[in-house]
CSV table of C-alpha atoms (C1' of nucleotides) in Angstrom, one decimal:
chain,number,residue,atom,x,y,z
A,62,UNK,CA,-10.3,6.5,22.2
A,63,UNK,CA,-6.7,6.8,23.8
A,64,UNK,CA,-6.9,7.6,27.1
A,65,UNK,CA,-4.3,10.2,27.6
A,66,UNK,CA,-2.2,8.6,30.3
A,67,UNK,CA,-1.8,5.4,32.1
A,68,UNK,CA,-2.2,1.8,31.3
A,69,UNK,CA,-3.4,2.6,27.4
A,70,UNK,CA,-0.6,4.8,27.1
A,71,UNK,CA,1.9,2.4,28.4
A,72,UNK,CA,0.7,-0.3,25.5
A,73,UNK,CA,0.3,1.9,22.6
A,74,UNK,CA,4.4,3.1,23.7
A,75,UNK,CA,5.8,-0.7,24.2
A,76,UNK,CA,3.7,-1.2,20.8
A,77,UNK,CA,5.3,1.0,18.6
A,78,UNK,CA,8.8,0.5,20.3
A,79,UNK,CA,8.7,-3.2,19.6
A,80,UNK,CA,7.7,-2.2,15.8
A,81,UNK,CA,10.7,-0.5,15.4
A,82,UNK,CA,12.9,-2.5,17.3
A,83,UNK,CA,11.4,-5.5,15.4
A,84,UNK,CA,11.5,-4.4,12.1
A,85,UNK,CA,15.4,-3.3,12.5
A,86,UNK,CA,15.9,-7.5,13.5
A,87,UNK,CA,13.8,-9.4,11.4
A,88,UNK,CA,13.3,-6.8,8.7
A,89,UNK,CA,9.6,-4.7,7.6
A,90,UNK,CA,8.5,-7.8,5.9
A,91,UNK,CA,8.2,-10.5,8.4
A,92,UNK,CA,6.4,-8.6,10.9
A,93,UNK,CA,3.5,-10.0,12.0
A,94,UNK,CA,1.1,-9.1,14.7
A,95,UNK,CA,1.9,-11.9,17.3
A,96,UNK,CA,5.4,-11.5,17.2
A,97,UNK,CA,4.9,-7.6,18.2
A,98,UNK,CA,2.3,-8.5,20.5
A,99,UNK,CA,4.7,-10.9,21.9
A,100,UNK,CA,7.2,-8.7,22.2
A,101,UNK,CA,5.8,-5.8,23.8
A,102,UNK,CA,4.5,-7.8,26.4
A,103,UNK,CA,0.6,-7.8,25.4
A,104,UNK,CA,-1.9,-10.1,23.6
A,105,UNK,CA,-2.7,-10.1,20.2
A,106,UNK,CA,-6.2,-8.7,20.6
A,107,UNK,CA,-5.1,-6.2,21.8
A,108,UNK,CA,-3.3,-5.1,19.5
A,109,UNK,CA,-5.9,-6.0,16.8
A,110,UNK,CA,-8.3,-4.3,19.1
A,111,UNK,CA,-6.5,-1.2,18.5
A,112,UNK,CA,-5.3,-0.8,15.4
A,113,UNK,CA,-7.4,-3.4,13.5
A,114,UNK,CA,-4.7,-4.8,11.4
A,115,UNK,CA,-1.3,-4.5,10.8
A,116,UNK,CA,-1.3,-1.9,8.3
A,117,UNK,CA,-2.9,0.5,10.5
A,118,UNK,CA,-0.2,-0.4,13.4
A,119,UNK,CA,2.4,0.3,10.7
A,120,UNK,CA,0.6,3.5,9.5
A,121,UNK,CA,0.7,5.0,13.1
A,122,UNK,CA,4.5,4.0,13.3
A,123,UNK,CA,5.5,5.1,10.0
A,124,UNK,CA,3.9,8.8,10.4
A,125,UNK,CA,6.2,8.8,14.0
A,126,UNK,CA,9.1,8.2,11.7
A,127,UNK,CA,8.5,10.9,9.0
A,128,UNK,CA,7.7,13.4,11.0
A,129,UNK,CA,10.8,16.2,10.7
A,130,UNK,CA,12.8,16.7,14.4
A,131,UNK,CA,14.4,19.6,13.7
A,132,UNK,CA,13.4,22.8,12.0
A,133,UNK,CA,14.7,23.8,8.7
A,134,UNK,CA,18.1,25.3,8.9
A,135,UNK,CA,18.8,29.0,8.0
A,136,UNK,CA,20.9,29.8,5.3
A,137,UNK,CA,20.3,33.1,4.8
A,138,UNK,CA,18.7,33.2,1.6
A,139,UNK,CA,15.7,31.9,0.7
A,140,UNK,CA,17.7,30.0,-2.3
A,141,UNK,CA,20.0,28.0,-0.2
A,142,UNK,CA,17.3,27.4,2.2
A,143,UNK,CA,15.1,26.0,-0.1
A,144,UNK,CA,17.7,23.9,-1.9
A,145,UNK,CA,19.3,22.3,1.4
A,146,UNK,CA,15.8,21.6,2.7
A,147,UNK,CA,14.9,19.7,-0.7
A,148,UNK,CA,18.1,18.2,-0.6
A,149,UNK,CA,17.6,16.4,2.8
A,150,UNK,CA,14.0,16.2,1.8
A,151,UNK,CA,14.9,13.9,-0.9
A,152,UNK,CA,17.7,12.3,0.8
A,153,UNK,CA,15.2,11.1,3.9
A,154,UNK,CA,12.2,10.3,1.5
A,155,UNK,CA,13.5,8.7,-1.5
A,156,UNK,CA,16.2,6.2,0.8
A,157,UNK,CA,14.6,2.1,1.2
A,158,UNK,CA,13.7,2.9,4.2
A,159,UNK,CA,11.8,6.4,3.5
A,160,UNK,CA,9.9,4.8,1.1
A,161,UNK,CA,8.5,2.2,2.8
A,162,UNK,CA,7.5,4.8,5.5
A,163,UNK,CA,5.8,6.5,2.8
A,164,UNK,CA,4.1,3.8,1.8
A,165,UNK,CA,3.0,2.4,5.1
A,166,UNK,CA,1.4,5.9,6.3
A,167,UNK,CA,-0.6,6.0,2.9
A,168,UNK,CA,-2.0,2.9,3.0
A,169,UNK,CA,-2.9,1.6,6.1
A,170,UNK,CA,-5.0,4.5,6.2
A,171,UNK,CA,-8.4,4.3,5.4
A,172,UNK,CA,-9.9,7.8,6.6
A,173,UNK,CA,-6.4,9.9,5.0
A,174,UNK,CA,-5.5,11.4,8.3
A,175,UNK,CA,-1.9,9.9,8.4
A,176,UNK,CA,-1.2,10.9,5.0
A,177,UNK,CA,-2.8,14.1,5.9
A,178,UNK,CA,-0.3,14.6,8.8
A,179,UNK,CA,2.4,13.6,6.7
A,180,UNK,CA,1.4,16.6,4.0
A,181,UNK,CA,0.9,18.5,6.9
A,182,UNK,CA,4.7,18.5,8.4
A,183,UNK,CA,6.1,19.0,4.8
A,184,UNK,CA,4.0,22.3,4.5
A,185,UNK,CA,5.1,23.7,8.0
A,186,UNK,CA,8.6,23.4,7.3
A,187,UNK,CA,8.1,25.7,3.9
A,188,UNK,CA,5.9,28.0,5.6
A,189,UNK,CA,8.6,28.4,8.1
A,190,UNK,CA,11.3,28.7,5.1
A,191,UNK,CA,9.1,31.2,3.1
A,192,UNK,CA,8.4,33.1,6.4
A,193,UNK,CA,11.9,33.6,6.8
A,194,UNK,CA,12.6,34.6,3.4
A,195,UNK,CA,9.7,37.0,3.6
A,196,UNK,CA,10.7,39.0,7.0
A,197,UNK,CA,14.3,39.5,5.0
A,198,UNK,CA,12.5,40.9,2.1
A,199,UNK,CA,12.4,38.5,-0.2
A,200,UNK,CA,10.1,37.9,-2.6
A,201,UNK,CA,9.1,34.7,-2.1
A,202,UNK,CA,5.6,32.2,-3.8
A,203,UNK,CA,3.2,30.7,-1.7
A,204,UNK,CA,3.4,27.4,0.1
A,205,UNK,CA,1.1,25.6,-2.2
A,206,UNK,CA,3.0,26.7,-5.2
A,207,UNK,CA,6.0,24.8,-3.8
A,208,UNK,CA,4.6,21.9,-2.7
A,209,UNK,CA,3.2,22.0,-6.3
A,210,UNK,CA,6.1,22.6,-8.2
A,211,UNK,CA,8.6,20.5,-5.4
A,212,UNK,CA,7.1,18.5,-2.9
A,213,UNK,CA,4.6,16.9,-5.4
A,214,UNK,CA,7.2,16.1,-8.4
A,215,UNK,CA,9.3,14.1,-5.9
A,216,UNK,CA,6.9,12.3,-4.1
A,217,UNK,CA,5.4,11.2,-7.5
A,218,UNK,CA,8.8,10.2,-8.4
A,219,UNK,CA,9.7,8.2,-5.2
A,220,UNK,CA,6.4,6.1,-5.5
A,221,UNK,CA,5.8,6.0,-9.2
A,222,UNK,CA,9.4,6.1,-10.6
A,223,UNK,CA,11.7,5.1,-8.0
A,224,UNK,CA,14.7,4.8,-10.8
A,225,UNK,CA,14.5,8.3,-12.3
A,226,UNK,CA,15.5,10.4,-9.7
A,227,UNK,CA,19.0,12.1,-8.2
A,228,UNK,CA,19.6,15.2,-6.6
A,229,UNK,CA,20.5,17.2,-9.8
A,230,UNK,CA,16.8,16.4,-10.5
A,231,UNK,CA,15.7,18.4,-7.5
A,232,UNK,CA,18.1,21.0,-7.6
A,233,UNK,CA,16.3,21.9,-11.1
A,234,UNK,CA,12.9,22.0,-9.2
A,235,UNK,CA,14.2,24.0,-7.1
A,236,UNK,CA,15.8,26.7,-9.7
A,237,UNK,CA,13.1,26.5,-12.2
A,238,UNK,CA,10.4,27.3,-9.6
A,239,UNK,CA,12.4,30.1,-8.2
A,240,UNK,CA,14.3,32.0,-11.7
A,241,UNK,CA,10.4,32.5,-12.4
A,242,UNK,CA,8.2,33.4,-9.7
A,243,UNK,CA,10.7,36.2,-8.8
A,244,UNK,CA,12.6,37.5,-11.7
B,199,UNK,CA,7.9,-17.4,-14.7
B,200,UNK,CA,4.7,-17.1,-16.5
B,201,UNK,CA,4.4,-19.1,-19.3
B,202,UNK,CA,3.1,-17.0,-22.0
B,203,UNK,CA,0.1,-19.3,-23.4
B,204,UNK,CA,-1.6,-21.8,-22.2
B,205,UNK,CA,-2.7,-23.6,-18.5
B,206,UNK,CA,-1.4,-20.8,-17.3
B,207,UNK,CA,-2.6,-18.2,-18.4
B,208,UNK,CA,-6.1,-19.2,-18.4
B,209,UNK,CA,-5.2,-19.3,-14.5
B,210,UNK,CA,-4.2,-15.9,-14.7
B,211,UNK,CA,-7.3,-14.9,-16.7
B,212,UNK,CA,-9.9,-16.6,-14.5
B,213,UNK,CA,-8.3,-15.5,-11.3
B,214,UNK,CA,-8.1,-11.8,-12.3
B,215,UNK,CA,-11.5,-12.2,-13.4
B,216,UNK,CA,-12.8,-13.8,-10.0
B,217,UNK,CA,-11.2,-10.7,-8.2
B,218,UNK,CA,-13.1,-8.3,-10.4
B,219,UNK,CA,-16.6,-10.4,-10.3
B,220,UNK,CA,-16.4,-10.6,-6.4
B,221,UNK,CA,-15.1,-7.0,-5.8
B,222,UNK,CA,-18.3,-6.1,-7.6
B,223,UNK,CA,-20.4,-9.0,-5.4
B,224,UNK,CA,-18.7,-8.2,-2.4
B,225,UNK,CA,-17.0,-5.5,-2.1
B,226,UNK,CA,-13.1,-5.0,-2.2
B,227,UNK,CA,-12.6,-5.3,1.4
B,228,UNK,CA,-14.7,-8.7,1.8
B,229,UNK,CA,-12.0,-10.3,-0.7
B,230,UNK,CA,-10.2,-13.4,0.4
B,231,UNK,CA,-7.9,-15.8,-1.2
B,232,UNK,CA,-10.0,-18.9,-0.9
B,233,UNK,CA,-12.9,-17.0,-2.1
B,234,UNK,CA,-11.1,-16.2,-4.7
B,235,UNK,CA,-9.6,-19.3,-5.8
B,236,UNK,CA,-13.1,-21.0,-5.7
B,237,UNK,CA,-14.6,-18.7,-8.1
B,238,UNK,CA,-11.5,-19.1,-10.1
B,239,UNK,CA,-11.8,-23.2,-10.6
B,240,UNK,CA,-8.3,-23.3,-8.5
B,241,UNK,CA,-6.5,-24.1,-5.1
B,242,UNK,CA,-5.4,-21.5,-2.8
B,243,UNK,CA,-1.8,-22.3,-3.1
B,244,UNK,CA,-2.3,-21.5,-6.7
B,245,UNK,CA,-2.9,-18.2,-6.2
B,246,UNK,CA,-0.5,-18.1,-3.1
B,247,UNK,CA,2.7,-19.6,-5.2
B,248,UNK,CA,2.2,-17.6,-7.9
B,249,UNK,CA,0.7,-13.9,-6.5
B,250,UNK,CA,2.3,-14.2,-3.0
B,251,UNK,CA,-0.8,-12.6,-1.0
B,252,UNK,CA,-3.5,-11.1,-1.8
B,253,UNK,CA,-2.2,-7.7,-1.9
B,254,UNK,CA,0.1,-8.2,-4.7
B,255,UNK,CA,-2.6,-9.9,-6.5
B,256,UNK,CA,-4.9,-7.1,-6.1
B,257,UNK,CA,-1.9,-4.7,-7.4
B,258,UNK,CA,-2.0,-6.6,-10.7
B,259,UNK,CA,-5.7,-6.3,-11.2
B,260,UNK,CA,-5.5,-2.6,-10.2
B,261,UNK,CA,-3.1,-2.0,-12.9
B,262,UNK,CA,-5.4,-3.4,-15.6
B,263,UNK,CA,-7.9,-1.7,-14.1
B,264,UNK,CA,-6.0,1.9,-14.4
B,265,UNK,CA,-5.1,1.6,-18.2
B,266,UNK,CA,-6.3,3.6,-20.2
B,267,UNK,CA,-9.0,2.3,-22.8
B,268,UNK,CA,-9.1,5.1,-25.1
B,269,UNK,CA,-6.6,7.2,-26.8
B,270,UNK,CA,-7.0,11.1,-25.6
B,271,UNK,CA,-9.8,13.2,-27.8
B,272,UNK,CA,-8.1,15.3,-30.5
B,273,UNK,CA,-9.6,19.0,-30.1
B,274,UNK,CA,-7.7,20.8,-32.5
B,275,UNK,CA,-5.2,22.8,-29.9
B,276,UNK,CA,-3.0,21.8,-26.7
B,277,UNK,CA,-4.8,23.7,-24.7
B,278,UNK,CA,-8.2,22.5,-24.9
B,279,UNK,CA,-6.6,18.6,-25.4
B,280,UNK,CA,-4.8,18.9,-22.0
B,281,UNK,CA,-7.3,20.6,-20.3
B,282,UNK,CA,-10.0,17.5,-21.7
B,283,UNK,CA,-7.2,14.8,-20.6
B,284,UNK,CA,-6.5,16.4,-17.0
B,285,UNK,CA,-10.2,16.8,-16.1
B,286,UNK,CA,-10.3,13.2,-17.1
B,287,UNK,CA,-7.6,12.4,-15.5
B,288,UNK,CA,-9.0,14.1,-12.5
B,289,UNK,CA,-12.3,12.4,-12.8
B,290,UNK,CA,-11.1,9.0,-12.5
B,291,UNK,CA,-8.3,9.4,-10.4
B,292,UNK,CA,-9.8,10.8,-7.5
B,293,UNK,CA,-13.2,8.6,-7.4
B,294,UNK,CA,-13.2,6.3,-4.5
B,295,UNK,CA,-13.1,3.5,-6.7
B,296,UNK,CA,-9.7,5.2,-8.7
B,297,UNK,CA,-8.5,5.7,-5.3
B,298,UNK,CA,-8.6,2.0,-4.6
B,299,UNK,CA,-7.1,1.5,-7.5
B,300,UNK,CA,-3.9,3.7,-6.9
B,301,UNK,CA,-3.5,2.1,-3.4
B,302,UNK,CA,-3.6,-1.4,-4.2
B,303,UNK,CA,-1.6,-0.9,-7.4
B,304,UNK,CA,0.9,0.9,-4.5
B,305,UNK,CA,0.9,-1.2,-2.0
B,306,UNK,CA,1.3,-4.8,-3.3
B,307,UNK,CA,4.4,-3.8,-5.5
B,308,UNK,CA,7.3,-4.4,-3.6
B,309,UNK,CA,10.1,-3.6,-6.7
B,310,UNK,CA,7.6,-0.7,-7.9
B,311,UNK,CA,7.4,-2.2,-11.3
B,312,UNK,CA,3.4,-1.7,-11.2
B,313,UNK,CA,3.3,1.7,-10.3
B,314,UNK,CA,6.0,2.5,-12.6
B,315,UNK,CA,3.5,0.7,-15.3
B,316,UNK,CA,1.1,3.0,-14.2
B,317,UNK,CA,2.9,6.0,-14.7
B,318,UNK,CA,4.1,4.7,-18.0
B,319,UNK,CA,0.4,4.9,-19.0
B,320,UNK,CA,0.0,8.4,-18.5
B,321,UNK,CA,3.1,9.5,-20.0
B,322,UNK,CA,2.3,7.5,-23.1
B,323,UNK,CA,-0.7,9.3,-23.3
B,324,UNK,CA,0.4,13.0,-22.7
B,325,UNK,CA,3.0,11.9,-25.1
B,326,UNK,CA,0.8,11.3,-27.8
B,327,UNK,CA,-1.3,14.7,-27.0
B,328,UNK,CA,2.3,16.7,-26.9
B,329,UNK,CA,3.3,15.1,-30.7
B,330,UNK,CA,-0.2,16.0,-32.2
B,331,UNK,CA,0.4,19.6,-30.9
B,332,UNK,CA,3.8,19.6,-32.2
B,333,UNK,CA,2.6,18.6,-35.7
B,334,UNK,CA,0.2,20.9,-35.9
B,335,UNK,CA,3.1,23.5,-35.6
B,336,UNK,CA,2.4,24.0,-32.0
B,337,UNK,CA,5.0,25.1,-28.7
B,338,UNK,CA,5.0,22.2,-26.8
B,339,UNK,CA,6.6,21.9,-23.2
B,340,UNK,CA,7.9,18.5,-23.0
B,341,UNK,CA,6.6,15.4,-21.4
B,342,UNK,CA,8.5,15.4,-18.2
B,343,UNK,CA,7.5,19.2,-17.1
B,344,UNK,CA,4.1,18.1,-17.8
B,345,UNK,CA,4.2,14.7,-16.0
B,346,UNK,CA,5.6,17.5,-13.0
B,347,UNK,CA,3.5,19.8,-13.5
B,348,UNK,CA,0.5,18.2,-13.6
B,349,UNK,CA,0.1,14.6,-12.8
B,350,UNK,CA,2.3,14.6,-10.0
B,351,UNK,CA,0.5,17.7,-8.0
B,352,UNK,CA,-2.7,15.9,-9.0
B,353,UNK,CA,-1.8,12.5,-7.9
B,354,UNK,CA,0.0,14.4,-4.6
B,355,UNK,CA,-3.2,15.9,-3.9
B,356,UNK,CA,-5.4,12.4,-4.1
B,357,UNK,CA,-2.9,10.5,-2.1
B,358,UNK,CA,-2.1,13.3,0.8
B,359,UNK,CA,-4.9,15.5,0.6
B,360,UNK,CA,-7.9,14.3,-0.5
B,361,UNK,CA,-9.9,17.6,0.4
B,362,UNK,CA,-8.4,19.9,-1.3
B,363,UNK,CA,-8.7,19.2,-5.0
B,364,UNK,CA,-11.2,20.3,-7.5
B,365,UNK,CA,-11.8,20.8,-10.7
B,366,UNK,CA,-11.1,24.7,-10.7
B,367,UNK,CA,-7.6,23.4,-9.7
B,368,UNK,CA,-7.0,20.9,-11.9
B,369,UNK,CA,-7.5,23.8,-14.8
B,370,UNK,CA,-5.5,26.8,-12.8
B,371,UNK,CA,-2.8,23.7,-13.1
B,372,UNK,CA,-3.3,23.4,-16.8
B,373,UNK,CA,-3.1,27.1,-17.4
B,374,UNK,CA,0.2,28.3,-15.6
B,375,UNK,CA,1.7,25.5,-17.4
B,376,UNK,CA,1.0,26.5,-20.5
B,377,UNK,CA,0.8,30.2,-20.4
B,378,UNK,CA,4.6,30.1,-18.7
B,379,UNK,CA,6.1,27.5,-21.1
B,380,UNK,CA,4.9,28.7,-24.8
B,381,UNK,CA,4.3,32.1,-24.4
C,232,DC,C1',5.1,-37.6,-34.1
C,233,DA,C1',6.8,-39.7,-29.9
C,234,DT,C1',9.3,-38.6,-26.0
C,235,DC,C1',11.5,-35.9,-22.5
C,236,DT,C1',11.9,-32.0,-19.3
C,237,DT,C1',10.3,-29.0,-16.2
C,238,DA,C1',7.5,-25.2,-14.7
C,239,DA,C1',3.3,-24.9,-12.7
C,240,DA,C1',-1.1,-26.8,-10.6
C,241,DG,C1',-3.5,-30.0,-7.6
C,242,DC,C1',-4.1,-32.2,-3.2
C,243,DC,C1',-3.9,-32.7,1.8
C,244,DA,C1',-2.0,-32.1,6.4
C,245,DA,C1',0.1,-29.1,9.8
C,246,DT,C1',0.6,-24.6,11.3
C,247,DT,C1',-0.5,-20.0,12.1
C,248,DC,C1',-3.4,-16.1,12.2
C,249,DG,C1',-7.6,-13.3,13.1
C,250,DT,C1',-12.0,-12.9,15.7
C,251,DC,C1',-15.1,-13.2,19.4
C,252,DG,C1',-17.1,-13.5,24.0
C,253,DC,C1',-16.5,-13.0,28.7
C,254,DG,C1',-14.3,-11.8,33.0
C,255,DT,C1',-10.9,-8.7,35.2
C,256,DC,C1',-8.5,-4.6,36.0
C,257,DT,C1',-7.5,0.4,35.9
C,258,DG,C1',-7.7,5.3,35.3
C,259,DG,C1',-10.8,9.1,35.7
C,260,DC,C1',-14.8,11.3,37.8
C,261,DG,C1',-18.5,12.5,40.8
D,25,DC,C1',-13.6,6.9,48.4
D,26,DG,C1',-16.2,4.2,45.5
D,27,DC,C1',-18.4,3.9,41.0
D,28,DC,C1',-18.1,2.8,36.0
D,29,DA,C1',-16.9,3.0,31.3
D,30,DG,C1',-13.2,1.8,28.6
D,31,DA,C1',-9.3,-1.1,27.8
D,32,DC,C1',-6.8,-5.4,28.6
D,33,DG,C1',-6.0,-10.6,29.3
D,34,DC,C1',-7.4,-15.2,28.3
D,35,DG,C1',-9.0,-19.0,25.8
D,36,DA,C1',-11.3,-21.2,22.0
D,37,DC,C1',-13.0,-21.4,17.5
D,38,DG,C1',-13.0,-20.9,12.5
D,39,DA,C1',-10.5,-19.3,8.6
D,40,DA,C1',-6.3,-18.5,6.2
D,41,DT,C1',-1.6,-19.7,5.0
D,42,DT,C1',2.3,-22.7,4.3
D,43,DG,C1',4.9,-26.9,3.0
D,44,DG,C1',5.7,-31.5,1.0
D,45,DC,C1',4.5,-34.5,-2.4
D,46,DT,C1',2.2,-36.0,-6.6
D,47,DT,C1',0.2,-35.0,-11.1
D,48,DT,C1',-0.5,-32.4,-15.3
D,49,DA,C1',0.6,-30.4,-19.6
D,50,DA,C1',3.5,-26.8,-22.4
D,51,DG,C1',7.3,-26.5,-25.0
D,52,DA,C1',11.7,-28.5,-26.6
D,53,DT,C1',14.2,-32.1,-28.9
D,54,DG,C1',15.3,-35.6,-32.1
DNA sequence: CATCTTAAAGCCAATTCGTCGCGTCTGGCG
DNA sequence: CGCCAGACGCGACGAATTGGCTTTAAGATG
């Protein structure tokens, strides 16, 4: 595996940096493995070594990318919180660039763990919304009932049905979840 | 473009067919374009001109591979038709071979027009379960909450979480639906 | 029915990519 | 401090991909 600190650590960092820095230059498309080897100073085996192919190298990247830096702002209602989190939810995920994220952490991916992670962040930023809601007394439904009913809907939408989708669309997810799990 | 009859489309045939005989032989993953070409009676730059790489070649076959043969079973209410067409659904979606299917329809798609096909197949046939109920006199949610409310937490659930999925799910899914919407 | 046009396929050479074996180096551990 | 397992560099080989040019045949035209 990855040791920890040191040489290996050093590679797997100038790797990924010369992804990103590549794919903003010659675009997501062109990459190939040489070219990032090249730039981030190592030899192609190593890189295939690694990561085994360039999916996987993507995969790793793209999960670096979609995972959320900051924590879900606070509203103070568990209405506006979940709306503004969907909205930016959307906004990040269903943009050219999201989607290809999206689509890189799912498939170069053999074992699911990427996409797994990915999953993961989206439920710990509604547990921490619901959490919230729940300390102020709100009646609130469980995390797996919104990634059901909010999550799901627009991830299906961004990679099945990229054209039939807007924010009005996800504002009604948001309401029609809500106006009926706590009347 | 792709001349409807003719030279090329016996190409087209005999190539999709090659990738299905030697994903059988083979295995998916041992799948090359000169392998494939061989089979097929043509040159490599055949299939390279006209499918691009391999991956968008395997999206096409996937596709074919993930319409649906039959029309859904007719048993006499909504309830008991969409509960038959989501365990279906269900059953071939999340098989390792369905998986496969779903990624490599995905992944070689750059303008999403495969997927989108895809999800045009299920709607089509929720559609046609929804219009039975209707005729018989029954309440009917419509297609879109149903596409939401169940193909898209089932197909979230195969892509991003492959554990946690069952059967007893798939049914729980089937029944807030229905009991919320036509009550 | 003969002819013309043109998209698409064939062919072959040049290039690039992916894989493998082996020697070297480095970080962690006794 | 010195061993050693894991990770990297190097180079070479085979396979895959691309590009230019020629040939074929589908479909249109008169």
């Amino acid at each position: 595996m990855v040791r920890p600190g040191g040489r290996s650590a050093r590679v797997q960092a100038s790797v990924h940096a010369a992804v990103r820095e590549l794919s903003a230059e010659v675009g997501r498309d062109a990459l190939t493995v040489p070219m990032i080897a090249q730039r981030a100073g190592v030899t192609p085996s190593t890189v295939y070594r690694r990561w085994g192919d360039l999916q996987e190298l993507l995969s790793d990247v793209a999960v670096e990318h979609l995972r959320p830096e900051t924590e879900p702002a606070d509203h103070g209602t568990l209405p506006a919180d979940l709306s503004a989190w969907t909205e930016q939810f959307l906004e990040e995920m269903s943009s050219p660039a999201g989607r290809s994220y999206i689509r890189d952490a799912l498939l170069g991916d053999p074992d699911g763990s990427n996409a797994g992670q990915c999953s993961a962040y989206a439920a710990e930023q509604i547990d921490l919304i619901l959490n919230r809601a729940h300390e102020r007394g709100e009646e609130t439904p469980d995390t797996e009932t919104v990634i059901d009913r909010i999550v799901a809907p627009l991830l299906y939408r961004i990679l099945f049905r990229p054209h039939e989708l807007d924010a009005p669309y996800a504002h009604r997810l948001v309401r029609t979840l809500l106006e009926r799990s706590a009347p």
